Amino acid sequence: QVQLVESGGGLVQPGGSLRLSCAASGSILSIYHVDWYRQAPGKGRDWVARITSSGSTTYADSVKGRCTISRDNAENTVYLQMDNLKPEDTAVYYCNVLGIPWGQGTQVTVSS
């Protein structure tokens, strides 16, 4: 059974940076599209970014210019580099691959 494991979250001041990681067993992250989502308290789960199997990337307007999604096939890991973080970015962040159960997510808190 393939499992997704997110990590790298934490507490950061506004304007700071974090690098989130998404790891999985096998090579699933290199052969399928991988998305990052986030869910703030009391809100729904929103799409943040996508990297395709060919390496193309897209971003939600809310994070465009501040986030970069990438992958390291050798480590079978997908990353989300987040810069110039804002309080509105506070949420639990999840990676997702179609057909694979959601992981536990990683908490990002942006506060002064």
Coordinates of C-alpha atoms in Angstrom, one line a residue:
Q1 CA 0.0 0.0 0.0
V2 CA 1.4 3.4 -1.0
Q3 CA 1.4 6.0 1.7
L4 CA 2.0 9.7 1.5
V5 CA 4.0 11.4 4.3
E6 CA 4.2 15.2 4.5
S7 CA 6.8 17.0 6.6
G8 CA 8.6 20.3 6.9
G9 CA 5.9 22.5 8.5
G10 CA 6.3 24.6 11.5
L11 CA 6.0 28.1 13.0
V12 CA 7.4 30.9 10.9
Q13 CA 7.1 34.7 11.1
P14 CA 5.5 36.6 8.3
G15 CA 7.9 37.0 5.4
G16 CA 9.7 33.8 6.3
S17 CA 10.2 30.6 4.4
L18 CA 9.5 26.9 4.7
R19 CA 10.3 23.9 2.5
L20 CA 7.6 21.2 2.7
S21 CA 8.3 17.6 1.7
C22 CA 6.1 14.9 0.4
A23 CA 7.5 11.4 0.4
A24 CA 6.1 8.1 -0.7
S25 CA 7.1 4.5 -1.1
G26 CA 8.0 3.3 -4.5
S27 CA 8.3 5.6 -7.5
I28 CA 4.7 6.8 -7.6
L29 CA 5.6 10.5 -7.2
S30 CA 7.6 10.4 -10.4
I31 CA 5.1 8.8 -12.7
Y32 CA 1.9 10.7 -11.7
H33 CA 0.8 14.3 -11.2
V34 CA 1.4 15.4 -7.6
D35 CA -0.7 18.2 -6.0
W36 CA -0.3 20.2 -2.9
Y37 CA -3.5 21.3 -1.0
R38 CA -4.1 23.2 2.2
Q39 CA -6.9 23.4 4.7
A40 CA -7.2 26.3 7.1
P41 CA -9.3 25.9 10.3
G42 CA -13.0 26.0 9.6
K43 CA -12.4 26.0 5.8
G44 CA -12.4 23.6 3.0
R45 CA -9.4 22.0 1.4
D46 CA -7.9 24.3 -1.4
W47 CA -5.6 23.4 -4.2
V48 CA -2.2 25.1 -4.0
A49 CA 0.2 23.7 -6.7
R50 CA 0.7 20.9 -9.1
I51 CA 3.7 19.2 -10.8
T52 CA 3.0 16.8 -13.6
S53 CA 4.9 13.7 -14.5
S54 CA 6.7 15.6 -17.2
G55 CA 7.7 18.4 -14.7
S56 CA 5.3 21.2 -15.7
T57 CA 4.0 23.3 -12.8
T58 CA 1.0 25.4 -12.0
Y59 CA 0.0 27.4 -8.9
A60 CA -3.0 28.8 -7.3
D61 CA -3.3 32.6 -7.6
S62 CA -3.0 32.9 -3.8
V63 CA 0.5 31.6 -3.8
K64 CA 1.8 32.4 -7.3
G65 CA 5.2 34.0 -7.2
R66 CA 5.8 32.9 -3.6
C67 CA 5.9 29.1 -4.0
T68 CA 7.8 26.6 -6.1
I69 CA 6.9 23.0 -6.4
S70 CA 9.6 20.5 -7.5
R71 CA 10.6 16.9 -7.3
D72 CA 13.7 14.8 -6.6
N73 CA 13.2 11.5 -8.4
A74 CA 16.3 10.0 -6.8
E75 CA 14.8 10.6 -3.4
N76 CA 11.2 10.0 -4.5
T77 CA 10.2 13.3 -2.9
V78 CA 8.1 16.3 -4.0
Y79 CA 8.8 19.6 -2.4
L80 CA 6.9 22.9 -1.9
Q81 CA 9.2 25.8 -1.3
M82 CA 7.2 28.6 0.3
D83 CA 8.7 32.1 0.6
N84 CA 7.3 35.4 1.8
L85 CA 4.8 33.6 3.9
K86 CA 1.7 35.4 5.1
P87 CA -0.7 34.7 8.0
E88 CA -3.3 33.7 5.4
D89 CA -1.0 30.8 4.5
T90 CA -1.6 29.2 7.9
A91 CA -3.1 25.8 7.3
V92 CA -2.4 22.1 7.2
Y93 CA -0.7 21.2 4.0
Y94 CA -1.2 17.9 2.2
C95 CA 0.2 16.4 -0.9
N96 CA -2.0 14.2 -3.1
V97 CA -1.7 11.7 -5.9
L98 CA -4.9 10.6 -7.6
G99 CA -6.1 7.3 -6.1
I100 CA -3.8 7.4 -3.1
P101 CA -5.2 8.1 0.4
W102 CA -4.5 11.4 1.9
G103 CA -1.7 11.6 4.4
Q104 CA -1.7 13.3 7.8
G105 CA -0.5 16.7 6.4
T106 CA 2.0 19.1 7.9
Q107 CA 1.0 22.2 9.9
V108 CA 2.2 25.6 8.7
T109 CA 1.6 28.5 11.1
V110 CA 2.6 32.0 10.0
S111 CA 2.4 34.4 12.9
S112 CA 4.3 37.3 14.5

